[in-house]
C-alpha positions as MATLAB code, in Angstrom:
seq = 'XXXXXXXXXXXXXXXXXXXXXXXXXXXXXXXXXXXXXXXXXXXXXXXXXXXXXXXXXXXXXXXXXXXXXXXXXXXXXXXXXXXXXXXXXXXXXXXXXXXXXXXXXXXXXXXXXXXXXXXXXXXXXXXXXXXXXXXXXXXXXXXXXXXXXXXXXXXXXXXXXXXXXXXXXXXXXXXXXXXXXXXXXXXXXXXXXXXXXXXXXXXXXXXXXXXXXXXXXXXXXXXXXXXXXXXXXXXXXXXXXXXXXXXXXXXXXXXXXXXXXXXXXXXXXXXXXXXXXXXXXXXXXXXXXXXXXXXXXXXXXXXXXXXXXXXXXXXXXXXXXXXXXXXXXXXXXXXXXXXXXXXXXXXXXXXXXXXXXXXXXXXXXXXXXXXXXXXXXXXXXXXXXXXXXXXXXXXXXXXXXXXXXXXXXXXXXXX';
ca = [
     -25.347   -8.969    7.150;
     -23.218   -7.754    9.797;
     -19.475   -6.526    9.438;
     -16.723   -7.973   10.982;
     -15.707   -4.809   12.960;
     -19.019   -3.707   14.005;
     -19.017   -2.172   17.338;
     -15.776   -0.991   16.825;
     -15.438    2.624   17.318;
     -12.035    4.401   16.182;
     -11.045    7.823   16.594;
      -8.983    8.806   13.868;
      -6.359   11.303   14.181;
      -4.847   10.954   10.771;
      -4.062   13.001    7.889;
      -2.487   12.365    4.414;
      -1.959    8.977    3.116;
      -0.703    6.365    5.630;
      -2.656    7.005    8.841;
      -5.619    6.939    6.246;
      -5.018    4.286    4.390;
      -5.282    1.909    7.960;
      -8.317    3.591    9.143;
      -9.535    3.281    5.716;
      -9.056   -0.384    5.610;
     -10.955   -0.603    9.314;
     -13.822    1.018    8.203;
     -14.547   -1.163    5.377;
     -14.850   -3.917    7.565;
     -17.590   -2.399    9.183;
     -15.932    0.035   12.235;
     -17.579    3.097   12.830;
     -14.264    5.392   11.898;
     -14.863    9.496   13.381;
     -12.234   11.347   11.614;
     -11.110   14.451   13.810;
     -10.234   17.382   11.553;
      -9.280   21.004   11.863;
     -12.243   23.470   10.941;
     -11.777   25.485    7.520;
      -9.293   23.465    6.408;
      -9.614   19.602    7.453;
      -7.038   17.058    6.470;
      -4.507   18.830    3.738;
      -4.837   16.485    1.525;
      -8.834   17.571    0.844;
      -7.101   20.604   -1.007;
      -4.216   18.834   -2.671;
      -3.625   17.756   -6.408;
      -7.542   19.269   -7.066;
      -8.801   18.788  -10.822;
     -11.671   20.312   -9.573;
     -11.339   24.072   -7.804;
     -13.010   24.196   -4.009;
     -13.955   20.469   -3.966;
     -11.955   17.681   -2.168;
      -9.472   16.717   -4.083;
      -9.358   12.726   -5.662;
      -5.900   12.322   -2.944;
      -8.402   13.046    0.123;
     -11.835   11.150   -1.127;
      -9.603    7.675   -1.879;
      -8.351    7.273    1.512;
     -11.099    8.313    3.394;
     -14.069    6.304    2.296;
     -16.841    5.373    4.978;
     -15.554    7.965    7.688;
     -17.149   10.042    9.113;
     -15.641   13.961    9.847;
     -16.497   15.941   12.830;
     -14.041   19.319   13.754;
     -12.746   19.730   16.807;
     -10.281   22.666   17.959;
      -7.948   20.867   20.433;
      -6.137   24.176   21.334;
      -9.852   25.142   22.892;
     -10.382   23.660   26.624;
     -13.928   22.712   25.733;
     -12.589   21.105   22.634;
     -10.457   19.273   24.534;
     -13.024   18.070   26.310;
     -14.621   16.791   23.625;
     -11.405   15.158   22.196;
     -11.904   13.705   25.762;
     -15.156   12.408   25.983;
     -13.994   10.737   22.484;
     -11.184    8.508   24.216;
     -13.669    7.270   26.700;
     -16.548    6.255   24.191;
     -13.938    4.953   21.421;
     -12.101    1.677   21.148;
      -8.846    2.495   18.977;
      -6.773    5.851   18.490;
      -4.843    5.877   15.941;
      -2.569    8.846   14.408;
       0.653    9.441   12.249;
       1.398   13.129   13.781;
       5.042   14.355   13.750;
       6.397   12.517   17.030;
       5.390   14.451   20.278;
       2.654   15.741   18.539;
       0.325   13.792   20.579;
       2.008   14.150   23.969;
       1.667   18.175   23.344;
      -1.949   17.849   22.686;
      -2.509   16.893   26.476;
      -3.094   12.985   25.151;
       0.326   10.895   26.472;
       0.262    7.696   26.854;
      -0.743    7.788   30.395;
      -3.400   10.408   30.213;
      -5.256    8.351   27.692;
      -4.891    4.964   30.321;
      -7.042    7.217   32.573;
      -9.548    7.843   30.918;
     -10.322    4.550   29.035;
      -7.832    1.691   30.351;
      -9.258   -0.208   27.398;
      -8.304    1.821   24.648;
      -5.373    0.940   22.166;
      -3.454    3.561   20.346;
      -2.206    3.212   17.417;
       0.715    5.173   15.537;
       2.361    5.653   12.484;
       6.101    6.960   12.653;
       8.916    7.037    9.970;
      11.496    5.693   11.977;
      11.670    3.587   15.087;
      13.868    4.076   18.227;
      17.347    5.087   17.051;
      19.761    7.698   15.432;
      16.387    9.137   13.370;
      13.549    8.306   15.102;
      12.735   12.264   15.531;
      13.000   12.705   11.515;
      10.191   13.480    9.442;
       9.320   11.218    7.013;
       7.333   11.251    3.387;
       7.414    8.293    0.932;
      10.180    8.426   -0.985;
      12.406    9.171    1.873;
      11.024    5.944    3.524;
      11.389    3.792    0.584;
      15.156    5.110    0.475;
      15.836    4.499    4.624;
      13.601    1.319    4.107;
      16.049   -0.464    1.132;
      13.845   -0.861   -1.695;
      15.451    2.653   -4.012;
      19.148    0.736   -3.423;
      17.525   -2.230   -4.686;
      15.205   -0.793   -7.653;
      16.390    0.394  -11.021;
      19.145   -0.853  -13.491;
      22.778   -1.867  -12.448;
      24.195    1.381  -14.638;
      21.790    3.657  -13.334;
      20.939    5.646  -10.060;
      18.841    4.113   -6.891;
      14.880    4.535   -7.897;
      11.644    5.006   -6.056;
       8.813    2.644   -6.944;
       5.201    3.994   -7.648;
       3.283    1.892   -5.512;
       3.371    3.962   -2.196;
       5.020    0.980    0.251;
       5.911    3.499    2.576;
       2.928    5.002    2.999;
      -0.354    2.800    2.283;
       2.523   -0.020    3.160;
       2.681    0.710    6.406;
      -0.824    1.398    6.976;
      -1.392   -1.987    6.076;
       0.814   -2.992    8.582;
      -0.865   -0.934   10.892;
      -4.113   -2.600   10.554;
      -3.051   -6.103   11.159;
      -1.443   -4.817   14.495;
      -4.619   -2.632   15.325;
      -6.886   -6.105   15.158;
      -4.263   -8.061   17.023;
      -4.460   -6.042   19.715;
      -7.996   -5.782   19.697;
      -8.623   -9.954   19.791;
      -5.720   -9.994   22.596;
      -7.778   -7.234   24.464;
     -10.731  -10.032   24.461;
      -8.521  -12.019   26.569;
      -6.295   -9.423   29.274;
      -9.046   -6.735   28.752;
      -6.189   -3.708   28.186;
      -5.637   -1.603   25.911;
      -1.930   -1.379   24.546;
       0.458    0.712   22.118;
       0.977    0.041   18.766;
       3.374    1.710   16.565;
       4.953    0.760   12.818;
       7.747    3.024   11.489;
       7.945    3.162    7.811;
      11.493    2.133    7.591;
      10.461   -0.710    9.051;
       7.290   -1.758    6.765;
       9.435   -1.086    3.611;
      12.074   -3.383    5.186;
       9.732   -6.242    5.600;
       8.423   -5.650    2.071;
      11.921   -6.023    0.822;
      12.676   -9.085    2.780;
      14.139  -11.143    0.143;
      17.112   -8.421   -0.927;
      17.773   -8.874    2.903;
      17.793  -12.772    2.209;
      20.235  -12.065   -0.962;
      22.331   -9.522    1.016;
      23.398  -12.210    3.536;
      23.468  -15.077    0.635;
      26.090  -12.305   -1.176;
      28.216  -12.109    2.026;
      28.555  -15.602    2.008;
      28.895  -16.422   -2.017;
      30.247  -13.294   -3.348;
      28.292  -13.806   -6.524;
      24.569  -14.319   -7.189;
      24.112  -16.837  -10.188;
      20.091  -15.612  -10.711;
      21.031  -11.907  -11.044;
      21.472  -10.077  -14.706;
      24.755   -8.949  -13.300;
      26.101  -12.966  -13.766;
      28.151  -14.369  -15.291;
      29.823  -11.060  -16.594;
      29.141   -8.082  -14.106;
      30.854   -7.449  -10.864;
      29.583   -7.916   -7.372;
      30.672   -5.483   -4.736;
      29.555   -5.631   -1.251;
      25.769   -4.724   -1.637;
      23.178   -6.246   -3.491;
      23.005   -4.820   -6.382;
      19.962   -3.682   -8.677;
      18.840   -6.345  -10.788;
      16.782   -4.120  -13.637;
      13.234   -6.398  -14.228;
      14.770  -10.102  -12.793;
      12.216  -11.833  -10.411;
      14.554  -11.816   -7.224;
      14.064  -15.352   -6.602;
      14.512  -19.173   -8.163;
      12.293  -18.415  -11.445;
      14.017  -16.021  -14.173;
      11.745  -13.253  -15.472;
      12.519  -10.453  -17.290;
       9.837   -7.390  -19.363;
       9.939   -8.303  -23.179;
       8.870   -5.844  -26.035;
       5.390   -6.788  -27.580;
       3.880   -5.509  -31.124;
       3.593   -2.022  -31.064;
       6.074   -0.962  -28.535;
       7.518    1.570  -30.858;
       4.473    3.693  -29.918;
       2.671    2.163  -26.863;
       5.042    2.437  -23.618;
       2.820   -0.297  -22.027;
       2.753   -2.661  -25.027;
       5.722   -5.300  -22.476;
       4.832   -8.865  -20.999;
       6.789  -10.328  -18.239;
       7.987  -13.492  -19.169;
       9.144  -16.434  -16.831;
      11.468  -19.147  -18.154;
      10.034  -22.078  -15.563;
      11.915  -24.900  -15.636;
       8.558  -27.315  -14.819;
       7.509  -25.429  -18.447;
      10.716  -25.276  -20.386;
       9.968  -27.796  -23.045;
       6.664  -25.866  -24.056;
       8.846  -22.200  -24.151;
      11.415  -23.637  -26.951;
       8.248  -25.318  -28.745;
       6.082  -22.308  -28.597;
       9.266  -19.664  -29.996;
      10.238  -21.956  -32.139;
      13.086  -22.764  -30.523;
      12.670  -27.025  -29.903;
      17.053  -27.312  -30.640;
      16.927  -25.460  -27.102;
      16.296  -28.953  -25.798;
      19.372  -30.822  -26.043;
      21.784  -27.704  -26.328;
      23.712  -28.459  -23.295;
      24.276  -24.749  -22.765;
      19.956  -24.547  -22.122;
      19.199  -28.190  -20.827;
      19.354  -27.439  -17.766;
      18.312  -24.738  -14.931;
      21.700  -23.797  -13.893;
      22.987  -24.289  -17.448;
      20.725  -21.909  -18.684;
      21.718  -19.299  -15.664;
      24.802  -17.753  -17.748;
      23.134  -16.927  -20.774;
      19.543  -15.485  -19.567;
      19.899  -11.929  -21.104;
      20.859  -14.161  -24.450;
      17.820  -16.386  -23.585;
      15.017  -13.562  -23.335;
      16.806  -11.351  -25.874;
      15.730  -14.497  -28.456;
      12.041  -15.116  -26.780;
      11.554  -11.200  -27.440;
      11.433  -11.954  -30.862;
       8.809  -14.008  -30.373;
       6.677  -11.681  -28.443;
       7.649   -8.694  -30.752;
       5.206  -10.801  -33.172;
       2.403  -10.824  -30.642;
      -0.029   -8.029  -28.740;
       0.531   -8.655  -24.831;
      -2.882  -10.104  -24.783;
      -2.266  -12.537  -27.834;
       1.037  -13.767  -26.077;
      -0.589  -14.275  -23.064;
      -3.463  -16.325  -24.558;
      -0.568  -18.402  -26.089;
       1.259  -18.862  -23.372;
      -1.481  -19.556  -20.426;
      -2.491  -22.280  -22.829;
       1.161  -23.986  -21.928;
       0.855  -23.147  -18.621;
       3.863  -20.461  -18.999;
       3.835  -18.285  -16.306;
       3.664  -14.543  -18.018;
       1.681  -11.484  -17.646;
       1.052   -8.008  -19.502;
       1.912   -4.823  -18.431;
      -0.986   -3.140  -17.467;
      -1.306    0.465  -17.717;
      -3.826    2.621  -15.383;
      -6.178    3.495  -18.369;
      -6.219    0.056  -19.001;
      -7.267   -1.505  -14.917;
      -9.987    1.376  -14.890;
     -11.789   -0.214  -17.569;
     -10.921   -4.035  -17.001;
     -14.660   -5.141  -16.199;
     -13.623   -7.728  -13.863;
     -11.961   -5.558  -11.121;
     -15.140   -3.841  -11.395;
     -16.991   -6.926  -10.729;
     -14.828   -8.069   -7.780;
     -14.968   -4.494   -6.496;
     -11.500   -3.950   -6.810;
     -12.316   -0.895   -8.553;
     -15.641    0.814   -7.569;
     -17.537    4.034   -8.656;
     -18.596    6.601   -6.456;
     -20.782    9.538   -6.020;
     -19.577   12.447   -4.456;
     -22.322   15.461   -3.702;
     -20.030   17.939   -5.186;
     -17.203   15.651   -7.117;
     -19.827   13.358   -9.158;
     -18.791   10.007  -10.266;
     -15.317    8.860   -9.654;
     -13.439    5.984   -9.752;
     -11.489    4.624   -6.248;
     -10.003    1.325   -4.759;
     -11.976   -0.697   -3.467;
     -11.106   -3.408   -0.860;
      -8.409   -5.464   -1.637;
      -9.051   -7.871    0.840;
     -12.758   -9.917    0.228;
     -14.458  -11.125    3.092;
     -17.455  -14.168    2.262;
     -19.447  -13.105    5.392;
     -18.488   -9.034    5.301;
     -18.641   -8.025    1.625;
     -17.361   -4.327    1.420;
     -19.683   -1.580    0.443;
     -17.741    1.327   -0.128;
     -19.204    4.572    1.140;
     -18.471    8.073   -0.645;
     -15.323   10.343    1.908;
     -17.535   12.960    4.551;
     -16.943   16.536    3.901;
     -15.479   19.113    6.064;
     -17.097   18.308    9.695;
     -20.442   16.553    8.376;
     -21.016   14.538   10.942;
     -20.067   17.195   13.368;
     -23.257   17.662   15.140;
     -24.535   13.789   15.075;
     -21.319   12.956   16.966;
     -21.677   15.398   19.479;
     -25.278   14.538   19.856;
     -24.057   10.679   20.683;
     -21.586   12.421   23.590;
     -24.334   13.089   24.769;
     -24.679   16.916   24.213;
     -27.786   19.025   23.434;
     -28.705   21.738   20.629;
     -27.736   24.014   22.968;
     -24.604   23.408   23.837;
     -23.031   22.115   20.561;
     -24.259   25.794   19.607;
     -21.950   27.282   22.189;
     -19.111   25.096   21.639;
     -19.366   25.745   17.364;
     -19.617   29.603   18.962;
     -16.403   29.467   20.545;
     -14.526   27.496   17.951;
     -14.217   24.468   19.751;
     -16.066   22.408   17.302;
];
C-alpha cells in the first residue's frame, strides 16, 4: 500500500526536538526524509540524556524515526556541493537553525530559488518579526513568551511550565500542516514558497481560549467559571485557574483511594449540567436536586470548590478505574490520571500504535510514539532512527556519484 507522501523527498536540516518532531511526522506518512548531520558528532541530541554510554540516546531515536542520516561538512566547497545537488533533487527544506544560520551557509532564500524554483523551505524560529525575533529560544522560554506559564499553575502560586513540550513538538506540528499546504498549492502555481512558524506563535494558538477569556475579562471584570469566583479578586490579566476546564463545563482533579501513597491515584471530574441528576444520585447526594443553591448551572457557579470538595468524598471511596466504570455508566464525563508507567503498558495504545516497540542495532528494544494521527489508506510503520551518517554512501550514490569519488570527498571531510 502506498503512503500518502511518497515521492516526497525532504532534506532535513534539523536538530533537537522541534525541527524533528515535523520531519518526523512527514516521514511517517511515507516521505523519503535525508537528515543532514555533522560527522563525529551528528544531531546533539544523539548524545544527550544517554542511559546507555556511546549509544544514541532515547531524546535522539524518538524524533527521528524513518530518516535516513548522511554527513555532510558544509564549511567544505565540495560539501557544499553536495548540500547543493541536495536542493535540486529534494522537494522540501526544512530547518530550525539560530536565525541567519542558513543565509551564512551560502543557502538564502534566493540562492535556493536558483537552483530548484520548486522547492519550499521550511523554518522553525522562536519568535516572529518584532522586538525578539533574533532571540534564541528553548521550550520553556517559549511557553513563557507564548502565554501558557501566566496561565498554568494555582492563583497563590508562581507562573508554571507544562510537561507536554507545546513549544517544541507544538510547533513542529504546526510546521507540518504548513509544509503540506504548500506542497498541494505547489500542484496548482508550480513554486516553491517560504514557510516559517515561531514558537511564540504556536503556543499562542494553543492557548487560544485564555486569549478568548482575556478579552471576555476586559469587558466583564469577573469570570463566573473560574475558582477565583465568587470570592477571589480579578486584576487585569487572566488569572491561573489551578485544574478548572477553561470553558462552559466545570472540572476540577479529585483525590481517589490511595492517594496518600500513589501521586497518580486523581480523576478529573466534570459536573455537566446534561448529567447533573445522575452526579447527586451516584454521590449520594439526590437533595442536590431541588436545593436552589445547585438547581441550576449558574446557581451552582458560586459554590463549585464546595461542590467538588463533597464529590471527593465520593471518589476517595473508589480506585480511579472503579470511579470511572461508575461514572461512564451515567454518561459522566470523567477521566483518570494516567501516569507514564501506566500508558506504556495500556495494551490498547499498543494496539492502535500509539505506542510502538522498536529495535535499535545497538539500543535493543525500546518503547517510542508512534503516530498520533491514523491514516485508513497509509497505516504508519514506524522505522528504528539511522545512526551517525548510515545512509551516507547510498545517498551520494543516488546524486549520482561513483565509489570513487564519494572516497575522495569522505577523504577530504566533506562527507
Amino acid at each position: 500500500m502506498s503512503k500518502a507522501l511518497d515521492g516526497v523527498r525532504i532534506l532535513d536540516f534539523t536538530h533537537v526536538q522541534s525541527g524533528p518532531t515535523c520531519t518526523q511526522l512527514l516521514a511517517w506518512f511515507g516521505a523519503d526524509v535525508i537528515k543532514v548531520e555533522r560527522a563525529g558528532e551528528g544531531d546533539i541530541t544523539r548524545g544527550q540524556l544517554r542511559d546507555i554510554p556511546d549509544v544514541d540516546s532515547l531524546y535522539f531515536t524518538m524524533l527521528n524515526h524513518n530518516k535516513r542520516s548522511v554527513t555532510i561538512d558544509a564549511k567544505k566547497p565540495k560539501g557544499k556541493e553536495v548540500l547543493e545537488a541536495l536542493v535540486r533533487k529534494c522537494d522540501v527544506l526544512v530547518e530550525n537553525f539560530a536565525p541567519g544560520a542558513l543565509d551564512r551557509m551560502g543557502f538564502t532564500w534566493e540562492r535556493i530559488q536558483e537552483l530548484n524554483p520548486h522547492m519550499i523551505v521550511a523554518s522553525i524560529k522562536g519568535f516572529g518579526p518584532g522586538p525578539y525575533q533574533d532571540c534564541k529560544v528553548y521550550e520553556n522560554v517559549a511557553q513563557c513568551a507564548g502565554g501558557s506559564a501566566s496561565t498554568t499553575g494555582f492563583d497563590d502560586g508562581p507562573p508554571m511550565v507544562t510537561g507536554a513540550q507545546i513549544g517544541d513538538s507544538g510547533t513542529g506540528l504546526h510546521l507540518a500542516l504548513g509544509i503540506v499546504t504548500a506542497l498541494y498549492q505547489r500542484h496548482r502555481t508550480g513554486r516553491g514558497q517560504r514557510v516559517t512558524a515561531a514558537m511564540q506563535d504556536g503556543v499562542l494558538n494553543l492557548c487560544r481560549v485564555k486569549l478568548r477569556d482575556q478579552q471576555r475579562l476586559d469587558r466583564t471584570h469577573v469570570m463566573e467559571e473560574y475558582p477565583q469566583y465568587p470570592n477571589g479578586v480579578f486584576g487585569e490579566a487572566v488569572p491561573r485557574a489551578g485544574n478548572a476546564s477553561g470553558g462552559g463545563q466545570p472540572g476540577w482533579i479529585l483525590k481517589c483511594k490511595g492517594w496518600e501513597t500513589d501521586p497518580n491515584a486523581y480523576i478529573y471530574f466534570i459536573t455537566q449540567a446534561p448529567v447533573w441528576k445522575a452526579i447527586c444520585e451516584v454521590i449520594g447526594r439526590p437533595e442536590w436536586l431541588t436545593d436552589p443553591r445547585y438547581a441550576t448551572p449558574k446557581a451552582r457557579l458560586p459554590h463549585l470548590q464546595d461542590i467538588f470538595a463533597d464529590i471527593e468524598k465520593w471518589t476517595m471511596t473508589k480506585t480511579k478505574f472503579e470511579a470511572m466504570d461508575i461514572l461512564n455508566q451515567h454518561d459522566i464525563p470523567c477521566g483518570p490520571i494516567l501516569s507514564m508507567k501506566e500508558l506504556a503498558a495500556e495494551p490498547s495504545l499498543r494496539k492502535t500504535g500509539t505506542i510502538v516497540e522498536v529495535d535499535h542495532p545497538k539500543r535493543g528494544k525500546y518503547l517510542t510514539v508512534g503516530n498520533p494521527i491514523k491514516l485508513s489508506d497509509s497505516p504508519t510503520e514506524v522505522v528504528r532512527s539511522p545512526l551517525l551518517g548510515e545512509h551516507t554512501d547510498e545517498v551520494m550514490a543516488e546524486l549520482g556519484y561513483g565509489t570513487e569519488q564519494v572516497a575522495a570527498l569522505r577523504a577530504e571531510g566533506a562527507i
